[in-house]
GROMACS .gro file of C-alpha atoms in nm:
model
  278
    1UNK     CA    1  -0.835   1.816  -0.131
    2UNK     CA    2  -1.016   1.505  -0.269
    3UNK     CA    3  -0.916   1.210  -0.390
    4UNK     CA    4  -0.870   1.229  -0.789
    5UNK     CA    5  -1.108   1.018  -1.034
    6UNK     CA    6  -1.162   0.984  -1.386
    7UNK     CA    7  -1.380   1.265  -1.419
    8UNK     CA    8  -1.076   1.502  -1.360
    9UNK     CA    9  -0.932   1.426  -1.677
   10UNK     CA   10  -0.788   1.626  -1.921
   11UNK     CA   11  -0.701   1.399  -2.173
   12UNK     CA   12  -0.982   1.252  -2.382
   13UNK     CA   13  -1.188   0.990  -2.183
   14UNK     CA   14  -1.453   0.841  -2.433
   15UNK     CA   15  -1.611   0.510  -2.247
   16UNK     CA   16  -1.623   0.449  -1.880
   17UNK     CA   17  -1.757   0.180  -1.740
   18UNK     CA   18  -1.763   0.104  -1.384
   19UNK     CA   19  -1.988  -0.155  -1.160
   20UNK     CA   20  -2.051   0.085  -0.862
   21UNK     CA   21  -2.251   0.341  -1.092
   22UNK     CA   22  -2.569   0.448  -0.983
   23UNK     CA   23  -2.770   0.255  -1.309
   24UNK     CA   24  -2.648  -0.099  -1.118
   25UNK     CA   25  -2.687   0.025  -0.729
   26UNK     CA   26  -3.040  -0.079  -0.764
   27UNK     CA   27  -2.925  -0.435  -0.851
   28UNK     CA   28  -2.890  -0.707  -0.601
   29UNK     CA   29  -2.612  -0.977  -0.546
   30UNK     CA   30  -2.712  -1.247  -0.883
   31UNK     CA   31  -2.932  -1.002  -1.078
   32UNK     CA   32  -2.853  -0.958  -1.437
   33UNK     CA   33  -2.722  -0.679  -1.603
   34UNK     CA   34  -2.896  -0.551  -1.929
   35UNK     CA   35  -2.729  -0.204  -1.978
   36UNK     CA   36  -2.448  -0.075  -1.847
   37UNK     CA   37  -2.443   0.313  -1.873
   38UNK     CA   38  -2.108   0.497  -2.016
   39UNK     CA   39  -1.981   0.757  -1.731
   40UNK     CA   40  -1.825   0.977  -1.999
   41UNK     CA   41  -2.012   1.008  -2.302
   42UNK     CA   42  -2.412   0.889  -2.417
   43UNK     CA   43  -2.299   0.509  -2.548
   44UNK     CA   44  -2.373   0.239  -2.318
   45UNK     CA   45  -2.361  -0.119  -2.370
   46UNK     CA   46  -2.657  -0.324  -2.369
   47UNK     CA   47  -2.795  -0.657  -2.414
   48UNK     CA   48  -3.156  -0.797  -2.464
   49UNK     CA   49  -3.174  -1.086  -2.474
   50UNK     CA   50  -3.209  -1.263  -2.124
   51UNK     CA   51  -2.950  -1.564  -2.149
   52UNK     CA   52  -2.692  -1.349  -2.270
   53UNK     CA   53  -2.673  -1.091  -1.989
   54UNK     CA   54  -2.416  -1.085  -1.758
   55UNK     CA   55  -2.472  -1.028  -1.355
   56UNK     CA   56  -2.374  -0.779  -1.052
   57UNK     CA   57  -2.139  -0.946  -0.776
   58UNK     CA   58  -2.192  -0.719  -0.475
   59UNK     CA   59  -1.868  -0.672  -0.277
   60UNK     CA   60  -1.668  -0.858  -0.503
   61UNK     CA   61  -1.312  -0.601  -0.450
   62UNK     CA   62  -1.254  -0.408  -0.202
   63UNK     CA   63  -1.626  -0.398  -0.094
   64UNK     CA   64  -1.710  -0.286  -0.467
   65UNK     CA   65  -1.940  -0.456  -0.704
   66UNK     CA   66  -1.793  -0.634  -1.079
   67UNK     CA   67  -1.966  -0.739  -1.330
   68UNK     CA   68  -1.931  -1.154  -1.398
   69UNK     CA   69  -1.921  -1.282  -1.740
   70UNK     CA   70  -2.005  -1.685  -1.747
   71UNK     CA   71  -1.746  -1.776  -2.051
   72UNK     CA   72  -2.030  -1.905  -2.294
   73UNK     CA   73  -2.224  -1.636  -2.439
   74UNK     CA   74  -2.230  -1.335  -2.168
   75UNK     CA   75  -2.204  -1.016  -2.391
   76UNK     CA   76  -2.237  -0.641  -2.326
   77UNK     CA   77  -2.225  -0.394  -2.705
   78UNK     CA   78  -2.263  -0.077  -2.841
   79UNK     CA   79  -2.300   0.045  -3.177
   80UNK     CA   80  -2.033   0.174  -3.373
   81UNK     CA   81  -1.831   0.416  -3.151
   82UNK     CA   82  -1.768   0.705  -3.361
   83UNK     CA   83  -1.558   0.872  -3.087
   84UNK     CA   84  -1.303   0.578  -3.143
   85UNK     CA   85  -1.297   0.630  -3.462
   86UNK     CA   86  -0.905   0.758  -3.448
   87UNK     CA   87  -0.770   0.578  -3.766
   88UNK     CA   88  -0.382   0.573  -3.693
   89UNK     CA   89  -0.403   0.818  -3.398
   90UNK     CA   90  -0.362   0.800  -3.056
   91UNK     CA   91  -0.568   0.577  -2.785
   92UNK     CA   92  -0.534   0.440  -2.456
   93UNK     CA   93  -0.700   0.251  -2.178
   94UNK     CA   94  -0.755   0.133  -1.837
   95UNK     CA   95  -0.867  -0.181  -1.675
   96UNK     CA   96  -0.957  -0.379  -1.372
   97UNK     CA   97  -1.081  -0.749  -1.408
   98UNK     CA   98  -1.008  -1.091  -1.354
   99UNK     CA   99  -0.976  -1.330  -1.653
  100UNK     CA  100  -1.025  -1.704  -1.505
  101UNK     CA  101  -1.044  -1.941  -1.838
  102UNK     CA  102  -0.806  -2.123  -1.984
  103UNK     CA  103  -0.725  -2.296  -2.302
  104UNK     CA  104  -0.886  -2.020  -2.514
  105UNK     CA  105  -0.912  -1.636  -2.653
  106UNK     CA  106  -1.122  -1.437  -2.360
  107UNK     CA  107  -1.187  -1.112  -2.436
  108UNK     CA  108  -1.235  -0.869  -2.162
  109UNK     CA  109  -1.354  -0.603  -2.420
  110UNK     CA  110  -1.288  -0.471  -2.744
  111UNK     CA  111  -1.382  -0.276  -3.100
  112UNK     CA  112  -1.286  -0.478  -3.345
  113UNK     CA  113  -1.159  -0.806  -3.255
  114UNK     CA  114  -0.793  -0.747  -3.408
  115UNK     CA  115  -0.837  -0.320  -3.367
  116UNK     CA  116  -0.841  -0.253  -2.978
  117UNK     CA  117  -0.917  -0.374  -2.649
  118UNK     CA  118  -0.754  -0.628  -2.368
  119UNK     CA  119  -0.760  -0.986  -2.399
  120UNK     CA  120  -0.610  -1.314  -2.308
  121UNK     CA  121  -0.479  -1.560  -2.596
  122UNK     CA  122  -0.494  -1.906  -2.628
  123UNK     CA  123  -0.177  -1.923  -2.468
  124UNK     CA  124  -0.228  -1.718  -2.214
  125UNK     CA  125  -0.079  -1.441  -2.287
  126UNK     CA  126  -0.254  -1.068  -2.188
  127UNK     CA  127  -0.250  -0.884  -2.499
  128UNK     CA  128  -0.337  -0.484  -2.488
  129UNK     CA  129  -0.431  -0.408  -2.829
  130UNK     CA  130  -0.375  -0.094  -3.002
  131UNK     CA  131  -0.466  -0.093  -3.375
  132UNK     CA  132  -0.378  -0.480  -3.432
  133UNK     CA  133  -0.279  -0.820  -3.285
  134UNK     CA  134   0.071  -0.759  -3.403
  135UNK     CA  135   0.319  -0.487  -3.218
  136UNK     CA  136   0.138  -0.446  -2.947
  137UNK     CA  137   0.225  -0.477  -2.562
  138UNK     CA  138   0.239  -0.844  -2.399
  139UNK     CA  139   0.229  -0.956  -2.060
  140UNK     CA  140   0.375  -1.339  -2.095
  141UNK     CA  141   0.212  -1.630  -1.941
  142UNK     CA  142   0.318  -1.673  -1.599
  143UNK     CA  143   0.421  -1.350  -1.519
  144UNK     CA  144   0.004  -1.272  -1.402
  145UNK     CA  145  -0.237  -1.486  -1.257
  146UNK     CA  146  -0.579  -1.611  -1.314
  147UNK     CA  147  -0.701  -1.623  -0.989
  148UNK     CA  148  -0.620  -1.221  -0.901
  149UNK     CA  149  -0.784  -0.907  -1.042
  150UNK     CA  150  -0.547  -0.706  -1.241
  151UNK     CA  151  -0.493  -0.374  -1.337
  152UNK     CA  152  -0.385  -0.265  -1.695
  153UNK     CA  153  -0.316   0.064  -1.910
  154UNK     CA  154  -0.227   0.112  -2.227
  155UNK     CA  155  -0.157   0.410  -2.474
  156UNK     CA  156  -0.088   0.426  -2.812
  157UNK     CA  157   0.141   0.772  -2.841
  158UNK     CA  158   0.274   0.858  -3.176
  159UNK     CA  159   0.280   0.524  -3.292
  160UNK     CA  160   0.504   0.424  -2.990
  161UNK     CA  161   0.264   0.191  -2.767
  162UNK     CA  162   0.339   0.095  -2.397
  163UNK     CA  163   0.172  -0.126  -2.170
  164UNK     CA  164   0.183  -0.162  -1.776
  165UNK     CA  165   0.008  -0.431  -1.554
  166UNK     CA  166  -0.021  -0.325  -1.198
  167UNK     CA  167   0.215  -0.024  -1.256
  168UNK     CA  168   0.506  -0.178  -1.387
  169UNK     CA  169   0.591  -0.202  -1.721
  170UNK     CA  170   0.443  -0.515  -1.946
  171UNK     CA  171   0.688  -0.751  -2.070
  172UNK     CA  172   0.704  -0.632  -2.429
  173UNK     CA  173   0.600  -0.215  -2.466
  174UNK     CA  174   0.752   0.022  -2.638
  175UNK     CA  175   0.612  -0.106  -2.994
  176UNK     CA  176   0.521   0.072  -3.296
  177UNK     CA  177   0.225   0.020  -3.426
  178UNK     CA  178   0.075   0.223  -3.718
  179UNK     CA  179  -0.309   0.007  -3.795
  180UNK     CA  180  -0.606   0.202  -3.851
  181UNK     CA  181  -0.878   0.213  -3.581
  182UNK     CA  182  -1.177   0.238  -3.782
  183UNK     CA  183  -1.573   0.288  -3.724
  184UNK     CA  184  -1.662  -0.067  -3.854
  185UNK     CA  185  -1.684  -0.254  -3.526
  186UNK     CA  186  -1.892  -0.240  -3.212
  187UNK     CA  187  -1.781  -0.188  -2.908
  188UNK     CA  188  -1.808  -0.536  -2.650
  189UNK     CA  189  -1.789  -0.641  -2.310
  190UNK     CA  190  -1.748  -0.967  -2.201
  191UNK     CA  191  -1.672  -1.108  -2.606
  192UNK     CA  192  -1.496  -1.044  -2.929
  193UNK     CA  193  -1.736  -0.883  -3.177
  194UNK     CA  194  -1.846  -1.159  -3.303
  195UNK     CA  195  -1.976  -1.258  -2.989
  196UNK     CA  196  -1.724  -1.529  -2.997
  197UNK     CA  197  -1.398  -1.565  -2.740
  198UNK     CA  198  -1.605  -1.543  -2.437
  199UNK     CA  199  -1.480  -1.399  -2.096
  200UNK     CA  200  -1.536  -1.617  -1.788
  201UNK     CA  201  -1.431  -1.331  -1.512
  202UNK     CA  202  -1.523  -1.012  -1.427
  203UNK     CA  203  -1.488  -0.655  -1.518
  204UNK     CA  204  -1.492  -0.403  -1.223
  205UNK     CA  205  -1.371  -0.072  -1.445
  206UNK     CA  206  -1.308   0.010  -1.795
  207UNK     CA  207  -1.167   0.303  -1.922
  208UNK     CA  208  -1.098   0.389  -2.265
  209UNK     CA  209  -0.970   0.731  -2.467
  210UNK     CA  210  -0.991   0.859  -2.820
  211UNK     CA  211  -0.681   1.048  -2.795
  212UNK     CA  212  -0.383   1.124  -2.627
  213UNK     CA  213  -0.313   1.009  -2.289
  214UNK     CA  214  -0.082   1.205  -2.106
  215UNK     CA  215   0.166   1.009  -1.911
  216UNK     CA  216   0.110   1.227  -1.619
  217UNK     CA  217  -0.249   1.124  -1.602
  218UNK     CA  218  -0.184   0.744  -1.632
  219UNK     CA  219  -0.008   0.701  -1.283
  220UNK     CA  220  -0.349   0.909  -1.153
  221UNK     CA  221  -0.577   0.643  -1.347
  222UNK     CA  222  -0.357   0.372  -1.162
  223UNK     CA  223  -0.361   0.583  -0.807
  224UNK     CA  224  -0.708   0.555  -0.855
  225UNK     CA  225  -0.772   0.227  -0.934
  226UNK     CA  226  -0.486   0.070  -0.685
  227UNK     CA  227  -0.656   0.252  -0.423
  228UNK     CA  228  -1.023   0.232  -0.502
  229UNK     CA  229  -1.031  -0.203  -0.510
  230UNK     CA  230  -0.778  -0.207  -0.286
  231UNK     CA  231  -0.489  -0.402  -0.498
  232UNK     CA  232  -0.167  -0.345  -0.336
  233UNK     CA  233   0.024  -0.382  -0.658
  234UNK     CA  234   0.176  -0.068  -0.738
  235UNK     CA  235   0.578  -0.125  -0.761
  236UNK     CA  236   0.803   0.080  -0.479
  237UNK     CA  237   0.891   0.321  -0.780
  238UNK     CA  238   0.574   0.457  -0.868
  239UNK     CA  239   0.512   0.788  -0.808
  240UNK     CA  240   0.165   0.712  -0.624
  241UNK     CA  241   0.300   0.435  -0.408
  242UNK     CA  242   0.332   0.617  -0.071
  243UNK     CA  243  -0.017   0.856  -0.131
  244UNK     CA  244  -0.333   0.869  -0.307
  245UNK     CA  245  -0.343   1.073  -0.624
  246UNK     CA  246  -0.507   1.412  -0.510
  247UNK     CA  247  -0.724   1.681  -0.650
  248UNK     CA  248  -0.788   2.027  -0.574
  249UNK     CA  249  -0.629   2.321  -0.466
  250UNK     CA  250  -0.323   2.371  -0.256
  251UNK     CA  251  -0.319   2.691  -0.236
  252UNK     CA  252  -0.027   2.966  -0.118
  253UNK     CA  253   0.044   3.060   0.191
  254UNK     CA  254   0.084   3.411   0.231
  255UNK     CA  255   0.258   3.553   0.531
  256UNK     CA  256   0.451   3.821   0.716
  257UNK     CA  257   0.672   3.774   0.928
  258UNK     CA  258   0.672   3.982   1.211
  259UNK     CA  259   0.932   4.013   1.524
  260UNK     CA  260   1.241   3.848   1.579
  261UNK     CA  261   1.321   3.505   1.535
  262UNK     CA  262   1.534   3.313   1.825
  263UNK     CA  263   1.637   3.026   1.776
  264UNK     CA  264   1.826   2.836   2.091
  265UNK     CA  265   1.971   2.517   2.002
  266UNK     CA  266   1.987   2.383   2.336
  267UNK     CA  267   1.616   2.457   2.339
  268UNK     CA  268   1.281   2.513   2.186
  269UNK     CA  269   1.208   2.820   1.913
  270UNK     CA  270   1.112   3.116   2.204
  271UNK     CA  271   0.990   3.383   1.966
  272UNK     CA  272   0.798   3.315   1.683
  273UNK     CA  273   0.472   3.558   1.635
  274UNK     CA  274   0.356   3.529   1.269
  275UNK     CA  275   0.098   3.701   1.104
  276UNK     CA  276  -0.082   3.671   0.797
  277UNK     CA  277  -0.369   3.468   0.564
  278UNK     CA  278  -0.340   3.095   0.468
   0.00000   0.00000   0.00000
């Protein structure tokens, strides 16, 4: 069996973004980034002009690369994403990056500055947003840290919307929230869409959904990225902390069993001839 990765997903994935993809391998510790190519579907984000691009930080996490934004104009954007385009449906997400200002909105990413995406407030707050600023998970200042890479996931399930940093639960989830995702906005790295709200961190995955994520599939998406930059955060309950999420299959073991079975308790098993095909 191998190790299970986003592209083993049955629910909807609709932008993937990681910094080990073959499109930056060719880049060296400093160089800039100017596209960033989407693992799932054809819309990468991209930026022209020279001043404005972000760069690759080789063996940044766990030996893997991140992209650094420099928290004054560093932005990454698509066009409109029609895929996203869910209205009041469902949507989740993913995320690995570090968020190191303070004293200001940093946007990690997002479509439509008040629609989706993950973000710190001026407060400090981590904010996972799922059709609006309002009803949406929180992680309170305090409770994470600047100076660590995080992991976040979000879904937005039949209106109900939950929110988990490192595995556990954020510290408000469970919210309703009914706003319209529309097709109006671009989709941004590193900014808000108005290329405001700058991020000064870095981004080592994104993963975002058009549709339902099923809850089964989000402790895989954390497996995956716990294990893969090596954060250590899961908490003891989570179903993944003891193994690796897995793929593949098991198979059955078919067998016959043939003679008799003798089993001494003073000793060792003295017959046991079985017969048959894994």
């Amino acid at each position: 069996m191998a190790k299970w990765n986003p592209s083993n997903l049955t629910s909807t994935l609709t932008m993937w973004f990681k910094a080990d993809s073959s499109d930056l391998a060719a880049l060296s510790d400093g160089d800039s980034v100017s596209s960033w190519t989407n693992q799932s579907t054809p819309q990468n984000v991209t930026q022209v002009t020279s001043t404005r691009q972000p760069t690759l930080q080789t063996n940044e996490l766990n030996g893997k690369p991140v992209v650094r934004f420099d928290g004054t104009n560093d932005i990454l954007s698509d066009g409109t994403v029609s895929d996203l385009n869910v209205g009041t449906g469902d949507v989740w997400f993913a995320t690995v990056a570090k968020v190191t200002n303070t004293g200001g909105v940093s946007f990690v990413w997002e479509k439509g500055s008040t629609q989706l995406g993950l973000l710190s407030t001026k407060n400090g707050t981590l904010s996972f947003r799922l059709g609006s600023s309002t009803s949406v998970p929180l992680m309170n200042s305090g409770n994470w840290t600047r100076t660590d890479f995080f992991m976040t996931s979000a879904s937005r399930v039949s209106s109900t919307c939950n929110g988990f940093l490192n595995g556990s639960a954020a510290d408000t989830t469970g919210t309703t929230n009914t706003a319209s995702i529309n097709n109006s906005s671009v989709f941004d790295v590193g900014a808000s869409a108005i290329g405001g709200n700058t991020l000064n961190g870095d981004v080592g995955e994104i993963l975002v959904g058009g549709g339902t994520l099923l809850e089964s599939e989000r402790v895989k998406i954390e497996s995956y990225l716990d294990d893969k930059y090596g954060l250590d955060t899961l908490p003891s309950t989570h179903e993944y902390k003891e193994f690796v999420a897995a793929t593949g299959v098991h198979g059955v073991h078919n067998q016959d069993l043939i003679g008799e079975l003798v089993l001494d308790v003073s000793g060792p098993v003295v017959s046991d001839t079985l017969a048959g095909v894994v």
